[in-house]
């Protein structure tokens, strides 16, 4: 990112931060109108390469109105000039309308009820608004989560491995549990928290797979929904991504423990996952790193899995962020330093490579930036500051005011050509980017990054 560093030197951090706030507000204003957002995403050429579907999910935190509400709620807290309450309400009306017509049985954080609830919780402004709506959602969620946990536990008890969707951040127990933990004083939610934690503790119990003792989060090929993984991992694999792998459970177990919420075996589970990740780390000229996915076959070979793209969803920064949280639980300063240095090295690698096309939270620049903000706030390490400046400069230069929502997400197209899609929502869309830009301009990051298991 040499051009970005030159931009930083020419403009200065203050200008960059102010410009980021300006862009964030412009995006928030555009996301205030649900009809405009829907039409912007549903243009004829704005379809995903593989499926030819529009990148949209109306009640999805990832790609729809709930993510937009999070951004609008953040702006409401600092800006009195805009009609943010009306914008939030307009988006909530669309969510209610969708649920009235279609409903949903999905309870996940990024496409289901937990994500919807997180948006209503943000919109409530600490209980000032929408209490009845949030209470209704919690009452509906409670028995559904209980049933889901019973079914998931039955599968876990079979000791044959599990699909990542059972425990991960995006679809599974980690993401659902993190929302529940955010509402740990709600009498409807409280009875659900310890069962989720116990489920994740049990996930760490070893099982036997193909004659070898492995961690319980092993995903055999029969449970893997990815066609690519089925080709590449004929026996099965261990996922190391914050989005879909074991760092999600580690982060949730650690955050709960750090907040005084503990079940039997939780401390040992934190230790076990931490030790497994440390045993799984590799090293190159940039320092320690973690593979995205470790094939079962690699447990019996000395083959070295090369460093890949470093991002929130997959890569060393997400793993290091989870390990930093576990270092607090384990009261282990050496582990904290290992996590910090691995994090800095990985983000530096990605900045130097200058191959990160996407501006998104999930797999792009704003995800790295948000993690830098949290790691910098937690550690006060000066090595984070220049990385924040570089990533901010890269994001500012990717902003396109002529694009409907200001940013587009990169997606591989045919013949190795990149396609650029307009996306709403938090994970891959403009709302997540704008929320990150807003946080950079503030003295301390907001706590909305709990949605990405960072706090």
Short mmCIF file of C-alpha atoms in Angstrom, two decimals:
data_model
loop_
_atom_site.label_atom_id
_atom_site.label_comp_id
_atom_site.label_asym_id
_atom_site.label_seq_id
_atom_site.Cartn_x
_atom_site.Cartn_y
_atom_site.Cartn_z
CA UNK A 1 0.00 0.00 0.00
CA UNK A 2 2.72 2.46 -0.93
CA UNK A 3 0.22 4.79 -2.59
CA UNK A 4 -1.89 4.69 0.56
CA UNK A 5 1.10 5.61 2.73
CA UNK A 6 1.84 8.55 0.43
CA UNK A 7 -1.80 9.60 0.77
CA UNK A 8 -1.47 9.45 4.58
CA UNK A 9 1.66 11.61 4.55
CA UNK A 10 0.13 14.14 2.20
CA UNK A 11 -3.23 14.47 3.96
CA UNK A 12 -2.51 13.59 7.58
CA UNK A 13 -4.45 11.39 10.00
CA UNK A 14 -6.86 14.14 11.07
CA UNK A 15 -8.02 14.75 7.50
CA UNK A 16 -8.35 11.02 6.88
CA UNK A 17 -10.47 10.51 9.99
CA UNK A 18 -12.72 13.47 9.19
CA UNK A 19 -13.16 12.28 5.62
CA UNK A 20 -14.05 8.84 6.92
CA UNK A 21 -16.77 10.32 9.12
CA UNK A 22 -18.09 12.32 6.17
CA UNK A 23 -18.30 9.22 3.96
CA UNK A 24 -19.87 7.19 6.75
CA UNK A 25 -22.63 9.75 7.22
CA UNK A 26 -23.26 9.93 3.46
CA UNK A 27 -23.69 6.15 3.35
CA UNK A 28 -25.97 6.23 6.41
CA UNK A 29 -28.18 8.81 4.70
CA UNK A 30 -28.43 6.62 1.60
CA UNK A 31 -29.27 3.56 3.73
CA UNK A 32 -32.03 5.52 5.47
CA UNK A 33 -34.42 4.87 2.59
CA UNK A 34 -35.27 1.14 2.43
CA UNK A 35 -36.84 1.44 -1.02
CA UNK A 36 -33.72 3.07 -2.46
CA UNK A 37 -31.54 0.37 -0.90
CA UNK A 38 -33.68 -2.46 -2.26
CA UNK A 39 -33.72 -0.99 -5.76
CA UNK A 40 -29.96 -0.35 -5.68
CA UNK A 41 -29.21 -3.98 -4.90
CA UNK A 42 -31.79 -5.37 -7.34
CA UNK A 43 -30.46 -3.97 -10.61
CA UNK A 44 -30.26 -6.37 -13.53
CA UNK A 45 -26.46 -6.76 -13.56
CA UNK A 46 -26.03 -6.94 -9.78
CA UNK A 47 -26.24 -10.72 -9.44
CA UNK A 48 -23.75 -13.12 -7.88
CA UNK A 49 -21.58 -15.05 -10.31
CA UNK A 50 -22.24 -18.59 -9.11
CA UNK A 51 -25.94 -18.41 -8.29
CA UNK A 52 -27.24 -15.47 -10.35
CA UNK A 53 -29.16 -14.36 -7.24
CA UNK A 54 -29.13 -10.81 -5.96
CA UNK A 55 -26.84 -10.32 -2.91
CA UNK A 56 -29.76 -9.60 -0.63
CA UNK A 57 -31.52 -10.95 2.43
CA UNK A 58 -34.19 -8.63 3.76
CA UNK A 59 -34.00 -9.77 7.40
CA UNK A 60 -30.33 -10.79 7.21
CA UNK A 61 -27.78 -8.99 9.37
CA UNK A 62 -25.26 -9.88 6.70
CA UNK A 63 -27.03 -8.52 3.60
CA UNK A 64 -30.17 -6.69 4.65
CA UNK A 65 -32.05 -4.20 6.80
CA UNK A 66 -30.74 -5.33 10.24
CA UNK A 67 -27.17 -4.38 9.31
CA UNK A 68 -28.35 -1.00 8.05
CA UNK A 69 -30.17 -0.39 11.35
CA UNK A 70 -26.94 -0.93 13.28
CA UNK A 71 -25.26 1.86 11.32
CA UNK A 72 -28.23 4.22 11.66
CA UNK A 73 -28.34 3.57 15.41
CA UNK A 74 -24.64 4.44 15.71
CA UNK A 75 -25.19 7.73 13.93
CA UNK A 76 -28.17 8.55 16.12
CA UNK A 77 -25.91 8.52 19.19
CA UNK A 78 -23.57 11.24 17.91
CA UNK A 79 -25.52 13.37 15.41
CA UNK A 80 -28.57 15.43 16.28
CA UNK A 81 -28.96 16.93 12.81
CA UNK A 82 -30.43 13.89 11.08
CA UNK A 83 -33.82 12.23 11.42
CA UNK A 84 -32.24 8.94 12.42
CA UNK A 85 -35.23 7.70 14.42
CA UNK A 86 -37.43 7.89 11.34
CA UNK A 87 -34.77 6.12 9.23
CA UNK A 88 -34.46 3.34 11.81
CA UNK A 89 -38.23 2.99 12.00
CA UNK A 90 -38.56 2.76 8.21
CA UNK A 91 -36.07 -0.11 8.14
CA UNK A 92 -37.79 -1.86 11.05
CA UNK A 93 -41.13 -1.62 9.25
CA UNK A 94 -39.60 -3.52 6.33
CA UNK A 95 -38.38 -6.23 8.69
CA UNK A 96 -41.81 -6.55 10.30
CA UNK A 97 -43.46 -6.67 6.88
CA UNK A 98 -41.12 -9.43 5.69
CA UNK A 99 -41.69 -11.49 8.84
CA UNK A 100 -45.47 -11.08 8.57
CA UNK A 101 -45.38 -12.37 4.98
CA UNK A 102 -42.70 -15.04 5.17
CA UNK A 103 -41.59 -15.62 8.76
CA UNK A 104 -38.29 -17.42 9.36
CA UNK A 105 -37.12 -20.52 11.21
CA UNK A 106 -33.48 -19.45 11.06
CA UNK A 107 -32.12 -18.48 14.48
CA UNK A 108 -28.57 -17.61 13.43
CA UNK A 109 -26.78 -14.32 13.98
CA UNK A 110 -26.16 -13.44 10.36
CA UNK A 111 -29.31 -14.63 8.62
CA UNK A 112 -31.87 -15.27 11.35
CA UNK A 113 -33.54 -14.24 14.57
CA UNK A 114 -30.41 -13.47 16.58
CA UNK A 115 -29.35 -10.94 13.95
CA UNK A 116 -32.84 -9.42 13.75
CA UNK A 117 -32.89 -9.16 17.54
CA UNK A 118 -29.46 -7.50 17.55
CA UNK A 119 -30.79 -4.78 15.24
CA UNK A 120 -33.89 -4.18 17.36
CA UNK A 121 -31.66 -4.11 20.46
CA UNK A 122 -29.49 -1.44 18.82
CA UNK A 123 -32.59 0.49 17.72
CA UNK A 124 -33.96 0.38 21.27
CA UNK A 125 -31.25 2.78 22.48
CA UNK A 126 -30.83 0.99 25.82
CA UNK A 127 -34.55 0.51 26.36
CA UNK A 128 -35.85 3.87 25.15
CA UNK A 129 -37.66 2.45 22.11
CA UNK A 130 -39.12 -0.83 20.76
CA UNK A 131 -39.13 -2.67 24.09
CA UNK A 132 -42.31 -4.56 23.25
CA UNK A 133 -41.00 -5.65 19.85
CA UNK A 134 -37.70 -6.83 21.35
CA UNK A 135 -39.53 -8.66 24.12
CA UNK A 136 -41.72 -10.43 21.55
CA UNK A 137 -38.66 -11.54 19.60
CA UNK A 138 -36.97 -12.87 22.74
CA UNK A 139 -40.11 -14.78 23.74
CA UNK A 140 -40.34 -16.33 20.30
CA UNK A 141 -36.61 -17.10 20.14
CA UNK A 142 -36.36 -18.82 23.50
CA UNK A 143 -38.16 -22.11 22.74
CA UNK A 144 -36.69 -22.20 19.22
CA UNK A 145 -33.15 -21.91 20.59
CA UNK A 146 -33.93 -24.58 23.19
CA UNK A 147 -35.18 -26.96 20.49
CA UNK A 148 -32.18 -26.19 18.26
CA UNK A 149 -29.81 -26.88 21.15
CA UNK A 150 -31.45 -30.23 21.91
CA UNK A 151 -31.16 -31.34 18.28
CA UNK A 152 -27.58 -30.06 17.99
CA UNK A 153 -26.56 -31.76 21.23
CA UNK A 154 -27.97 -35.06 19.99
CA UNK A 155 -25.73 -34.81 16.94
CA UNK A 156 -22.76 -33.87 19.11
CA UNK A 157 -23.36 -36.90 21.34
CA UNK A 158 -22.89 -39.20 18.38
CA UNK A 159 -19.16 -38.36 18.49
CA UNK A 160 -18.86 -38.47 14.70
CA UNK A 161 -17.84 -34.86 14.18
CA UNK A 162 -20.06 -31.90 13.35
CA UNK A 163 -20.78 -29.43 10.53
CA UNK A 164 -19.26 -26.01 11.14
CA UNK A 165 -22.75 -24.50 10.91
CA UNK A 166 -23.49 -26.11 14.27
CA UNK A 167 -20.94 -24.08 16.25
CA UNK A 168 -19.61 -21.19 14.15
CA UNK A 169 -20.10 -17.42 14.31
CA UNK A 170 -22.14 -16.98 11.14
CA UNK A 171 -24.75 -19.72 11.56
CA UNK A 172 -24.15 -21.57 14.79
CA UNK A 173 -23.85 -21.54 18.56
CA UNK A 174 -21.05 -18.97 18.76
CA UNK A 175 -22.93 -16.21 16.97
CA UNK A 176 -26.23 -17.02 18.64
CA UNK A 177 -24.52 -17.21 22.01
CA UNK A 178 -22.79 -13.87 21.54
CA UNK A 179 -26.12 -12.12 21.05
CA UNK A 180 -27.55 -13.90 24.08
CA UNK A 181 -24.54 -12.84 26.15
CA UNK A 182 -25.14 -9.25 25.11
CA UNK A 183 -28.53 -9.56 26.84
CA UNK A 184 -27.33 -11.43 29.90
CA UNK A 185 -29.66 -9.50 32.23
CA UNK A 186 -32.86 -10.23 30.29
CA UNK A 187 -34.88 -12.81 32.26
CA UNK A 188 -36.06 -14.45 29.02
CA UNK A 189 -32.50 -14.79 27.71
CA UNK A 190 -30.66 -15.78 30.90
CA UNK A 191 -31.77 -19.47 30.91
CA UNK A 192 -30.32 -19.94 27.40
CA UNK A 193 -26.76 -18.75 28.06
CA UNK A 194 -25.36 -21.56 30.17
CA UNK A 195 -26.74 -24.32 27.87
CA UNK A 196 -25.00 -22.66 24.89
CA UNK A 197 -21.74 -22.51 26.86
CA UNK A 198 -22.07 -26.14 27.95
CA UNK A 199 -22.67 -27.13 24.33
CA UNK A 200 -19.43 -25.43 23.24
CA UNK A 201 -17.52 -26.95 26.15
CA UNK A 202 -18.70 -30.40 25.07
CA UNK A 203 -17.63 -29.57 21.51
CA UNK A 204 -14.01 -29.61 22.71
CA UNK A 205 -14.18 -33.21 23.95
CA UNK A 206 -11.97 -35.45 21.74
CA UNK A 207 -13.49 -38.01 19.39
CA UNK A 208 -12.10 -40.82 17.25
CA UNK A 209 -12.05 -40.16 13.49
CA UNK A 210 -10.54 -42.58 10.99
CA UNK A 211 -8.56 -44.24 13.77
CA UNK A 212 -7.13 -41.02 15.18
CA UNK A 213 -8.10 -39.02 18.30
CA UNK A 214 -9.06 -35.50 17.20
CA UNK A 215 -10.92 -32.50 18.64
CA UNK A 216 -14.71 -32.76 18.69
CA UNK A 217 -15.10 -29.88 16.25
CA UNK A 218 -13.70 -32.03 13.42
CA UNK A 219 -15.89 -31.77 10.33
CA UNK A 220 -16.01 -35.05 8.36
CA UNK A 221 -16.65 -34.82 4.65
CA UNK A 222 -20.26 -36.02 5.04
CA UNK A 223 -21.03 -32.85 7.03
CA UNK A 224 -19.27 -30.41 4.72
CA UNK A 225 -21.61 -28.47 2.43
CA UNK A 226 -18.85 -26.90 0.32
CA UNK A 227 -18.20 -28.57 -3.02
CA UNK A 228 -14.64 -27.23 -2.99
CA UNK A 229 -13.97 -28.67 0.45
CA UNK A 230 -15.36 -32.04 -0.63
CA UNK A 231 -12.76 -32.07 -3.42
CA UNK A 232 -9.88 -30.78 -1.32
CA UNK A 233 -10.51 -32.57 1.98
CA UNK A 234 -11.68 -36.12 1.17
CA UNK A 235 -11.71 -37.24 4.82
CA UNK A 236 -12.58 -33.98 6.57
CA UNK A 237 -11.06 -30.86 8.04
CA UNK A 238 -10.59 -28.47 10.96
CA UNK A 239 -11.77 -24.91 10.27
CA UNK A 240 -9.59 -22.12 11.67
CA UNK A 241 -11.59 -19.11 10.47
CA UNK A 242 -13.30 -16.64 12.80
CA UNK A 243 -16.40 -16.82 10.61
CA UNK A 244 -16.74 -20.60 10.37
CA UNK A 245 -14.14 -22.16 12.64
CA UNK A 246 -13.02 -22.79 16.19
CA UNK A 247 -11.92 -19.17 16.94
CA UNK A 248 -15.63 -18.28 17.28
CA UNK A 249 -16.25 -20.69 20.19
CA UNK A 250 -12.96 -19.63 21.79
CA UNK A 251 -13.98 -15.97 21.62
CA UNK A 252 -17.44 -16.63 23.10
CA UNK A 253 -16.19 -18.86 25.90
CA UNK A 254 -13.50 -16.30 26.75
CA UNK A 255 -15.80 -13.25 26.68
CA UNK A 256 -18.29 -15.06 28.93
CA UNK A 257 -15.54 -16.11 31.34
CA UNK A 258 -14.06 -12.60 31.37
CA UNK A 259 -17.50 -11.30 32.36
CA UNK A 260 -17.93 -13.74 35.22
CA UNK A 261 -20.17 -16.24 33.42
CA UNK A 262 -18.79 -19.77 33.76
CA UNK A 263 -20.00 -23.35 33.46
CA UNK A 264 -18.21 -26.54 34.45
CA UNK A 265 -15.27 -27.28 32.15
CA UNK A 266 -15.27 -23.85 30.51
CA UNK A 267 -11.78 -22.83 31.66
CA UNK A 268 -10.31 -26.12 30.48
CA UNK A 269 -12.13 -25.76 27.13
CA UNK A 270 -10.53 -22.33 26.68
CA UNK A 271 -7.15 -23.86 27.48
CA UNK A 272 -7.71 -26.78 25.11
CA UNK A 273 -8.71 -24.67 22.10
CA UNK A 274 -5.87 -22.24 22.79
CA UNK A 275 -3.32 -25.04 23.00
CA UNK A 276 -4.64 -26.64 19.81
CA UNK A 277 -4.38 -23.34 17.91
CA UNK A 278 -0.87 -22.72 19.19
CA UNK A 279 0.12 -26.24 18.14
CA UNK A 280 -1.40 -25.58 14.70
CA UNK A 281 0.43 -22.33 13.95
CA UNK A 282 2.99 -22.19 11.16
CA UNK A 283 5.75 -19.71 10.39
CA UNK A 284 7.16 -17.90 7.37
CA UNK A 285 9.26 -14.78 6.82
CA UNK A 286 6.40 -12.66 8.16
CA UNK A 287 6.16 -14.62 11.42
CA UNK A 288 3.53 -16.97 12.81
CA UNK A 289 0.29 -17.59 10.94
CA UNK A 290 -2.68 -19.95 10.82
CA UNK A 291 -4.03 -21.79 7.78
CA UNK A 292 -7.64 -21.14 6.84
CA UNK A 293 -8.55 -24.82 7.02
CA UNK A 294 -6.42 -27.79 8.12
CA UNK A 295 -7.19 -31.01 6.21
CA UNK A 296 -7.43 -34.19 8.28
CA UNK A 297 -4.63 -35.65 6.16
CA UNK A 298 -2.22 -32.92 7.29
CA UNK A 299 -2.24 -34.36 10.80
CA UNK A 300 -0.16 -37.27 9.47
CA UNK A 301 2.25 -35.33 7.23
CA UNK A 302 4.87 -32.63 7.47
CA UNK A 303 3.46 -30.68 4.53
CA UNK A 304 3.38 -26.96 5.16
CA UNK A 305 0.17 -25.12 4.38
CA UNK A 306 1.06 -21.74 2.91
CA UNK A 307 -0.16 -18.42 4.26
CA UNK A 308 -3.33 -17.25 2.50
CA UNK A 309 -5.38 -14.05 2.46
CA UNK A 310 -5.50 -12.42 5.88
CA UNK A 311 -8.97 -11.17 6.81
CA UNK A 312 -11.64 -11.34 9.51
CA UNK A 313 -13.47 -14.35 8.12
CA UNK A 314 -10.36 -16.42 7.55
CA UNK A 315 -6.76 -15.84 8.49
CA UNK A 316 -4.40 -14.95 11.29
CA UNK A 317 -6.00 -11.63 12.41
CA UNK A 318 -9.23 -13.38 13.43
CA UNK A 319 -7.38 -16.22 15.18
CA UNK A 320 -5.12 -13.74 16.97
CA UNK A 321 -8.11 -11.68 18.10
CA UNK A 322 -9.68 -14.78 19.68
CA UNK A 323 -6.38 -15.76 21.28
CA UNK A 324 -6.03 -12.30 22.77
CA UNK A 325 -9.43 -12.70 24.43
CA UNK A 326 -8.39 -16.11 25.76
CA UNK A 327 -5.14 -14.63 27.12
CA UNK A 328 -7.27 -12.50 29.44
CA UNK A 329 -9.19 -15.56 30.62
CA UNK A 330 -5.99 -17.52 31.18
CA UNK A 331 -4.14 -14.55 32.67
CA UNK A 332 -1.30 -15.27 30.26
CA UNK A 333 0.74 -12.19 29.19
CA UNK A 334 2.98 -14.31 26.96
CA UNK A 335 -0.03 -15.53 25.02
CA UNK A 336 -1.28 -11.95 24.74
CA UNK A 337 2.04 -10.87 23.25
CA UNK A 338 2.05 -13.82 20.83
CA UNK A 339 -1.45 -12.91 19.68
CA UNK A 340 -0.57 -9.23 19.31
CA UNK A 341 2.61 -9.82 17.33
CA UNK A 342 0.98 -12.40 15.04
CA UNK A 343 -1.85 -9.93 14.46
CA UNK A 344 0.46 -7.03 13.57
CA UNK A 345 2.57 -9.20 11.28
CA UNK A 346 -0.46 -10.58 9.45
CA UNK A 347 -2.08 -7.19 8.85
CA UNK A 348 1.31 -5.78 7.76
CA UNK A 349 1.62 -8.67 5.32
CA UNK A 350 -1.77 -7.94 3.81
CA UNK A 351 -1.02 -4.20 3.55
CA UNK A 352 2.33 -4.88 1.90
CA UNK A 353 0.84 -7.40 -0.53
CA UNK A 354 -1.76 -4.84 -1.59
CA UNK A 355 -4.02 -7.51 -3.07
CA UNK A 356 -7.10 -7.05 -0.89
CA UNK A 357 -9.73 -5.93 -3.37
CA UNK A 358 -12.82 -5.91 -1.18
CA UNK A 359 -13.62 -3.04 1.20
CA UNK A 360 -16.00 -5.27 3.23
CA UNK A 361 -15.93 -6.37 6.86
CA UNK A 362 -16.01 -10.07 6.07
CA UNK A 363 -13.01 -10.46 3.81
CA UNK A 364 -11.77 -6.96 3.13
CA UNK A 365 -10.15 -3.76 4.30
CA UNK A 366 -12.76 -2.63 6.81
CA UNK A 367 -12.61 -6.00 8.60
CA UNK A 368 -8.87 -5.59 9.10
CA UNK A 369 -9.42 -1.98 10.12
CA UNK A 370 -12.07 -2.86 12.70
CA UNK A 371 -9.84 -5.54 14.20
CA UNK A 372 -6.98 -3.04 14.36
CA UNK A 373 -9.21 -0.58 16.22
CA UNK A 374 -10.16 -3.20 18.80
CA UNK A 375 -6.63 -4.57 19.18
CA UNK A 376 -5.25 -1.05 19.44
CA UNK A 377 -7.83 -0.10 22.06
CA UNK A 378 -7.09 -3.26 24.07
CA UNK A 379 -3.29 -3.19 23.92
CA UNK A 380 -2.37 0.47 23.27
CA UNK A 381 0.44 -0.87 21.10
CA UNK A 382 1.88 1.90 18.85
CA UNK A 383 2.48 -0.61 16.07
CA UNK A 384 -1.26 -0.62 15.34
CA UNK A 385 -1.53 3.09 14.50
CA UNK A 386 0.27 3.09 11.13
CA UNK A 387 -1.79 0.08 10.06
CA UNK A 388 -5.01 1.97 10.87
CA UNK A 389 -3.81 4.90 8.75
CA UNK A 390 -2.93 2.68 5.80
CA UNK A 391 -6.22 0.79 5.88
CA UNK A 392 -8.20 4.01 6.26
CA UNK A 393 -6.44 5.53 3.26
CA UNK A 394 -7.21 2.44 1.21
CA UNK A 395 -10.89 2.59 2.16
CA UNK A 396 -11.20 6.30 1.40
CA UNK A 397 -9.71 5.85 -2.04
CA UNK A 398 -12.16 3.05 -2.83
CA UNK A 399 -15.20 5.21 -2.09
CA UNK A 400 -17.19 6.05 -5.21
CA UNK A 401 -19.89 8.67 -4.71
CA UNK A 402 -21.48 7.71 -8.05
CA UNK A 403 -22.10 4.16 -6.78
CA UNK A 404 -25.58 3.85 -5.19
CA UNK A 405 -24.30 2.86 -1.74
CA UNK A 406 -20.80 4.32 -2.04
CA UNK A 407 -18.91 1.02 -2.04
CA UNK A 408 -19.05 -2.22 -3.98
CA UNK A 409 -17.82 -5.64 -2.93
CA UNK A 410 -15.39 -7.59 -5.06
CA UNK A 411 -16.44 -10.99 -6.31
CA UNK A 412 -14.53 -13.34 -8.62
CA UNK A 413 -16.09 -13.47 -12.08
CA UNK A 414 -15.41 -15.57 -15.13
CA UNK A 415 -12.00 -15.73 -16.85
CA UNK A 416 -10.27 -14.57 -13.62
CA UNK A 417 -11.89 -11.15 -13.87
CA UNK A 418 -13.20 -9.34 -10.81
CA UNK A 419 -16.83 -8.25 -10.61
CA UNK A 420 -18.10 -5.46 -8.36
CA UNK A 421 -21.50 -5.78 -6.69
CA UNK A 422 -23.62 -3.33 -4.72
CA UNK A 423 -24.41 -4.85 -1.32
CA UNK A 424 -26.30 -3.61 1.71
CA UNK A 425 -25.99 -4.97 5.24
CA UNK A 426 -23.22 -5.42 7.76
CA UNK A 427 -20.96 -8.27 6.73
CA UNK A 428 -20.29 -7.68 3.03
CA UNK A 429 -22.19 -4.45 2.49
CA UNK A 430 -21.91 -0.71 2.86
CA UNK A 431 -23.31 -0.57 6.40
CA UNK A 432 -20.39 -2.48 7.90
CA UNK A 433 -17.86 -0.35 6.04
CA UNK A 434 -19.54 2.88 7.15
CA UNK A 435 -19.80 1.73 10.76
CA UNK A 436 -16.06 1.04 10.77
CA UNK A 437 -15.24 4.43 9.24
CA UNK A 438 -17.37 6.04 11.95
CA UNK A 439 -15.49 4.21 14.70
CA UNK A 440 -12.12 5.46 13.46
CA UNK A 441 -13.24 9.04 13.97
CA UNK A 442 -14.25 8.40 17.60
CA UNK A 443 -11.95 8.39 20.62
CA UNK A 444 -12.86 4.79 21.50
CA UNK A 445 -14.45 2.11 19.29
CA UNK A 446 -18.11 1.31 19.90
CA UNK A 447 -19.06 -2.11 21.19
CA UNK A 448 -21.01 -3.13 18.07
CA UNK A 449 -18.00 -5.23 17.10
CA UNK A 450 -19.30 -7.88 19.49
CA UNK A 451 -21.14 -9.06 16.37
CA UNK A 452 -17.77 -10.10 14.95
CA UNK A 453 -16.62 -11.72 18.24
CA UNK A 454 -14.04 -8.97 18.82
CA UNK A 455 -15.30 -7.76 22.19
#
